[in-house]
Amino acid sequence: MNQNSFRNQWNEQGFIVIPQLLEASEVRKLQRICDRIFQDWLQESSTPEQAANFTNLAFLTEPRYFIHHPEELPVLLNAIANPKILDILNQIVDEDLLFYNTQYFFNPANHTRAGDWHRDQQFDAPDEDTEKVRMKQSIGIHVHIALIPDSNLEYIPGSHQRWDTPQEREIRKGLNGKKPNSPAMPNATRIHLNSGDAVFFDAWGIHRGNYIADVPRRTFDIIYGTLADWCSPPPTCFLQPNILQELTPESQNLFKGLINILSALNPN
Ligand SMILES: O=C(O)CCC(=O)C(=O)O
């Protein structure tokens, strides 16, 4: 697909599916690392049974997960700076993006439910005007990479470019007896990924996940964006000295921007 078609599709829909972003061997390598971190995360939880019913874990690049597996952090960071991903990001937006965070989506142990419809910029926003300002002034992009087939993400095409319709707003905000996880959201589009496929989606558009206990899910999510003070704090692995040394040139370039910002914020 050429640059214009990616850009057009992004502008019109707010999401792009990339079949076979990763080869089978890359998928296996990434899943081995993510599953190992998932198990460590469950074990460190004070309530592992509840944790196993969450929908995802975040901050997979935190240094504590690599104390006994130091060789895996560069592999994960290089996967986040995969040149194919960075090339597509460059094609769809003009701004330089930073790496923000990672998530790993898994099927809950036994609590099946539909997720709530949301725009990511609504979290902790005091009011809708703040949501709108965030939507205008910053960029947030998720890249979901399915490590096994995944049909759990739903997106409202075009909602990243505009505010809610009255019907969408009622559902998203749970107004007038509507539930935020209602199946009646108009124009909901389900995204189907095979192992190794990826979907890039605008975090400011309306979307939700579905969390089904009986259907295995293993999807690695990387979040890229412009600097915003209301987003989660940056991964602390970048506070370690010499973190860049073992990375590819593409990774060094991507993470240098973040490290410069962190150094300015933490001069000591
Ligand atoms: O894929 C999913 O389960 C939903 C992802 C999502 O809502 C998010 O990361 O904001």
Short mmCIF file of C-alpha atoms and ligand atoms in Angstrom, two decimals:
data_model
loop_
_atom_site.label_atom_id
_atom_site.label_comp_id
_atom_site.label_asym_id
_atom_site.label_seq_id
_atom_site.Cartn_x
_atom_site.Cartn_y
_atom_site.Cartn_z
CA MET A 1 0.00 0.00 0.00
CA ASN A 2 1.46 3.38 -0.89
CA GLN A 3 1.93 6.32 1.45
CA ASN A 4 -1.21 8.13 0.30
CA SER A 5 -3.46 5.15 0.83
CA PHE A 6 -2.17 4.62 4.39
CA ARG A 7 -2.64 8.31 5.12
CA ASN A 8 -6.10 8.37 3.53
CA GLN A 9 -7.21 5.27 5.36
CA TRP A 10 -5.90 6.69 8.65
CA ASN A 11 -7.66 10.00 8.13
CA GLU A 12 -10.95 8.37 7.13
CA GLN A 13 -11.13 5.38 9.46
CA GLY A 14 -8.70 5.99 12.33
CA PHE A 15 -7.27 2.50 12.03
CA ILE A 16 -5.19 0.42 9.62
CA VAL A 17 -4.72 -3.34 9.64
CA ILE A 18 -1.29 -4.56 8.53
CA PRO A 19 -1.32 -8.27 7.72
CA GLN A 20 1.82 -10.19 8.69
CA LEU A 21 3.71 -7.31 10.27
CA LEU A 22 5.78 -9.97 12.04
CA GLU A 23 7.06 -13.29 10.73
CA ALA A 24 6.27 -16.48 12.65
CA SER A 25 9.73 -16.62 14.25
CA GLU A 26 9.41 -12.99 15.46
CA VAL A 27 5.96 -13.76 16.86
CA ARG A 28 7.31 -16.76 18.77
CA LYS A 29 10.20 -14.76 20.21
CA LEU A 30 7.94 -11.91 21.33
CA GLN A 31 5.32 -14.24 22.81
CA ARG A 32 7.94 -16.14 24.79
CA ILE A 33 9.11 -12.89 26.41
CA CYS A 34 5.62 -11.44 26.97
CA ASP A 35 4.28 -14.70 28.43
CA ARG A 36 7.25 -14.92 30.79
CA ILE A 37 6.60 -11.33 31.98
CA PHE A 38 2.87 -12.16 32.29
CA GLN A 39 3.71 -15.07 34.62
CA ASP A 40 6.12 -12.90 36.67
CA TRP A 41 3.42 -10.22 36.90
CA LEU A 42 0.86 -12.77 38.14
CA GLN A 43 3.30 -14.09 40.71
CA GLU A 44 4.19 -10.66 42.06
CA SER A 45 0.52 -9.80 42.52
CA SER A 46 -0.84 -9.92 46.06
CA THR A 47 -4.13 -11.21 44.56
CA PRO A 48 -3.11 -13.41 41.59
CA GLU A 49 -6.63 -14.77 41.10
CA GLN A 50 -7.99 -11.26 40.62
CA ALA A 51 -5.03 -10.31 38.43
CA ALA A 52 -5.75 -13.29 36.16
CA ASN A 53 -9.15 -11.75 35.50
CA PHE A 54 -7.74 -8.37 34.46
CA THR A 55 -7.69 -7.60 30.74
CA ASN A 56 -4.03 -6.65 30.38
CA LEU A 57 -0.82 -5.78 32.14
CA ALA A 58 1.18 -2.63 31.34
CA PHE A 59 4.77 -1.41 31.67
CA LEU A 60 6.35 -4.62 30.32
CA THR A 61 9.69 -2.81 29.91
CA GLU A 62 10.14 -2.14 33.63
CA PRO A 63 13.65 -3.14 34.82
CA ARG A 64 12.40 -5.52 37.53
CA TYR A 65 11.18 -7.96 34.84
CA PHE A 66 14.71 -8.27 33.43
CA ILE A 67 16.83 -8.82 36.52
CA HIS A 68 17.11 -12.55 35.67
CA HIS A 69 16.67 -12.08 31.90
CA PRO A 70 18.81 -9.06 30.96
CA GLU A 71 19.14 -10.22 27.35
CA GLU A 72 15.38 -9.89 26.81
CA LEU A 73 15.05 -6.13 27.39
CA PRO A 74 16.94 -5.15 24.21
CA VAL A 75 14.85 -7.68 22.25
CA LEU A 76 11.65 -6.07 23.54
CA LEU A 77 12.89 -2.52 22.95
CA ASN A 78 14.00 -3.39 19.42
CA ALA A 79 10.53 -4.85 18.77
CA ILE A 80 9.01 -1.54 19.91
CA ALA A 81 11.30 0.30 17.48
CA ASN A 82 10.62 -2.15 14.62
CA PRO A 83 11.48 -0.16 11.43
CA LYS A 84 8.26 -1.41 9.75
CA ILE A 85 6.18 0.13 12.55
CA LEU A 86 8.13 3.38 12.54
CA ASP A 87 7.81 3.63 8.77
CA ILE A 88 4.01 3.30 8.95
CA LEU A 89 3.81 5.84 11.79
CA ASN A 90 5.85 8.24 9.64
CA GLN A 91 3.45 7.75 6.79
CA ILE A 92 0.30 8.47 8.78
CA VAL A 93 1.33 11.44 10.93
CA ASP A 94 3.72 14.35 10.40
CA GLU A 95 4.89 14.76 14.00
CA ASP A 96 7.79 12.90 15.60
CA LEU A 97 6.30 10.42 18.03
CA LEU A 98 7.66 9.15 21.33
CA PHE A 99 7.29 5.63 22.67
CA TYR A 100 4.91 5.78 25.64
CA ASN A 101 4.18 2.38 27.02
CA THR A 102 3.32 -1.25 26.38
CA GLN A 103 0.39 -3.44 27.33
CA TYR A 104 -0.17 -7.18 26.99
CA PHE A 105 -3.78 -8.22 26.49
CA PHE A 106 -4.76 -11.68 27.68
CA ASN A 107 -8.03 -13.55 28.07
CA PRO A 108 -9.41 -13.36 31.62
CA ALA A 109 -9.26 -16.59 33.66
CA ASN A 110 -13.02 -16.97 34.11
CA HIS A 111 -14.76 -13.57 34.03
CA THR A 112 -16.08 -12.92 30.53
CA ARG A 113 -17.33 -9.40 29.80
CA ALA A 114 -17.61 -6.72 27.13
CA GLY A 115 -15.38 -3.69 27.75
CA ASP A 116 -16.64 -0.12 28.01
CA TRP A 117 -16.63 2.12 24.95
CA HIS A 118 -14.15 4.93 25.48
CA ARG A 119 -11.73 7.43 24.03
CA ASP A 120 -8.35 7.14 25.80
CA GLN A 121 -8.19 10.89 26.42
CA GLN A 122 -11.28 10.67 28.69
CA PHE A 123 -9.34 8.96 31.50
CA ASP A 124 -8.96 11.35 34.44
CA ALA A 125 -10.25 14.24 32.32
CA PRO A 126 -12.31 16.53 34.57
CA ASP A 127 -14.77 17.44 31.79
CA GLU A 128 -15.57 17.05 28.11
CA ASP A 129 -13.85 20.31 27.14
CA THR A 130 -10.60 18.84 28.46
CA GLU A 131 -11.20 15.68 26.43
CA LYS A 132 -11.68 17.81 23.31
CA VAL A 133 -8.53 19.86 23.93
CA ARG A 134 -6.48 16.70 24.47
CA MET A 135 -7.90 15.27 21.26
CA LYS A 136 -6.85 18.36 19.30
CA GLN A 137 -3.47 19.02 20.84
CA SER A 138 -1.90 15.59 21.08
CA ILE A 139 -1.51 12.32 19.23
CA GLY A 140 -1.91 8.84 20.70
CA ILE A 141 -1.56 5.70 18.60
CA HIS A 142 -1.93 2.09 19.68
CA VAL A 143 -0.27 -0.69 17.72
CA HIS A 144 -1.84 -4.02 18.65
CA ILE A 145 0.24 -6.97 17.44
CA ALA A 146 -1.66 -10.27 17.67
CA LEU A 147 0.58 -13.14 18.78
CA ILE A 148 -2.35 -15.50 18.33
CA PRO A 149 -5.57 -14.72 16.39
CA ASP A 150 -7.55 -11.89 18.03
CA SER A 151 -11.00 -10.49 17.14
CA ASN A 152 -11.68 -8.63 20.36
CA LEU A 153 -11.14 -4.98 19.42
CA GLU A 154 -14.04 -2.88 18.14
CA TYR A 155 -13.65 0.62 16.68
CA ILE A 156 -16.03 3.31 15.44
CA PRO A 157 -14.56 4.33 12.08
CA GLY A 158 -14.03 8.07 11.72
CA SER A 159 -14.75 8.85 15.39
CA HIS A 160 -11.13 10.00 15.85
CA GLN A 161 -11.86 13.04 13.65
CA ARG A 162 -15.00 14.29 15.36
CA TRP A 163 -16.88 14.51 18.64
CA ASP A 164 -19.54 11.95 19.71
CA THR A 165 -22.96 11.83 18.14
CA PRO A 166 -25.74 12.10 20.79
CA GLN A 167 -26.23 8.31 20.67
CA GLU A 168 -22.51 7.58 21.06
CA ARG A 169 -22.25 10.06 23.93
CA GLU A 170 -25.16 8.46 25.81
CA ILE A 171 -23.44 5.06 25.64
CA ARG A 172 -19.88 6.23 26.27
CA LYS A 173 -20.92 8.31 29.28
CA GLY A 174 -23.56 5.83 30.48
CA LEU A 175 -26.37 8.43 30.29
CA ASN A 176 -30.15 7.97 30.21
CA GLY A 177 -30.05 4.33 31.24
CA LYS A 178 -27.51 3.34 28.57
CA LYS A 179 -24.60 1.13 29.59
CA PRO A 180 -21.03 2.09 28.56
CA ASN A 181 -20.51 -1.49 27.37
CA SER A 182 -23.73 -1.56 25.35
CA PRO A 183 -23.78 -3.81 22.24
CA ALA A 184 -25.89 -1.12 20.53
CA MET A 185 -23.06 1.28 19.63
CA PRO A 186 -23.78 2.33 16.02
CA ASN A 187 -21.24 1.46 13.31
CA ALA A 188 -19.08 -0.68 15.59
CA THR A 189 -16.48 -2.43 13.46
CA ARG A 190 -14.76 -5.53 14.74
CA ILE A 191 -11.12 -5.93 13.83
CA HIS A 192 -9.87 -9.41 12.99
CA LEU A 193 -6.17 -10.17 13.34
CA ASN A 194 -4.29 -13.36 12.58
CA SER A 195 -1.09 -14.24 14.34
CA GLY A 196 1.57 -11.67 13.31
CA ASP A 197 -1.00 -9.12 12.04
CA ALA A 198 -1.15 -5.64 13.53
CA VAL A 199 -3.72 -2.89 13.80
CA PHE A 200 -2.66 0.73 14.22
CA PHE A 201 -5.50 2.74 15.76
CA ASP A 202 -6.03 6.30 16.91
CA ALA A 203 -6.42 6.23 20.68
CA TRP A 204 -8.73 9.27 20.57
CA GLY A 205 -11.40 7.47 18.51
CA ILE A 206 -14.19 5.51 20.21
CA HIS A 207 -13.22 1.88 20.81
CA ARG A 208 -13.46 -1.02 23.24
CA GLY A 209 -12.22 -4.55 23.82
CA ASN A 210 -14.09 -7.78 24.53
CA TYR A 211 -12.76 -10.09 27.21
CA ILE A 212 -13.70 -13.72 26.76
CA ALA A 213 -12.46 -16.30 29.22
CA ASP A 214 -12.64 -19.33 26.93
CA VAL A 215 -10.84 -17.85 23.93
CA PRO A 216 -7.09 -17.43 24.38
CA ARG A 217 -5.81 -13.92 23.70
CA ARG A 218 -2.19 -12.79 23.55
CA THR A 219 -1.85 -9.35 21.97
CA PHE A 220 1.12 -7.07 22.49
CA ASP A 221 0.23 -3.39 22.41
CA ILE A 222 2.65 -0.51 21.94
CA ILE A 223 1.56 3.09 22.50
CA TYR A 224 3.27 5.95 20.67
CA GLY A 225 2.38 9.61 20.92
CA THR A 226 3.34 13.23 21.31
CA LEU A 227 4.38 14.53 24.70
CA ALA A 228 1.39 15.06 27.03
CA ASP A 229 1.59 15.73 30.75
CA TRP A 230 -1.65 13.86 31.48
CA CYS A 231 -0.41 10.49 30.15
CA SER A 232 1.09 7.75 32.33
CA PRO A 233 4.70 8.29 33.45
CA PRO A 234 7.38 7.06 31.05
CA PRO A 235 8.86 3.58 31.43
CA THR A 236 11.70 3.72 33.94
CA CYS A 237 14.06 1.46 31.99
CA PHE A 238 15.23 4.63 30.24
CA LEU A 239 16.60 6.00 33.50
CA GLN A 240 19.24 3.24 33.46
CA PRO A 241 22.66 4.40 32.24
CA ASN A 242 23.86 3.00 28.91
CA ILE A 243 20.47 1.57 28.03
CA LEU A 244 20.97 2.48 24.37
CA GLN A 245 24.21 0.59 23.87
CA GLU A 246 22.73 -2.77 22.99
CA LEU A 247 20.00 -1.46 20.73
CA THR A 248 19.70 -1.13 16.97
CA PRO A 249 20.24 2.33 15.40
CA GLU A 250 16.46 2.62 14.82
CA SER A 251 15.80 1.95 18.51
CA GLN A 252 18.46 4.39 19.60
CA ASN A 253 16.84 7.08 17.46
CA LEU A 254 13.35 6.42 18.77
CA PHE A 255 14.33 6.29 22.43
CA LYS A 256 16.87 9.14 22.35
CA GLY A 257 14.05 11.69 22.22
CA LEU A 258 12.42 10.18 25.29
CA ILE A 259 15.72 9.95 27.16
CA ASN A 260 16.49 13.60 26.43
CA ILE A 261 13.10 14.63 27.79
CA LEU A 262 13.54 12.43 30.89
CA SER A 263 17.02 13.86 31.51
CA ALA A 264 15.65 17.39 31.29
CA LEU A 265 12.90 16.49 33.78
CA ASN A 266 15.30 14.66 36.14
CA PRO A 267 18.57 16.59 35.83
CA ASN A 268 20.23 14.66 38.68
O1 LIG B 1 -7.99 -4.35 22.63
C1 LIG B 1 -8.58 -4.09 23.66
O2 LIG B 1 -8.94 -4.93 24.46
C2 LIG B 1 -8.96 -2.66 23.94
C3 LIG B 1 -7.80 -1.76 23.96
C4 LIG B 1 -8.12 -0.46 24.60
O3 LIG B 1 -9.26 -0.14 24.83
C5 LIG B 1 -7.07 0.44 24.99
O4 LIG B 1 -5.92 0.02 25.11
O5 LIG B 1 -7.38 1.64 25.19
#
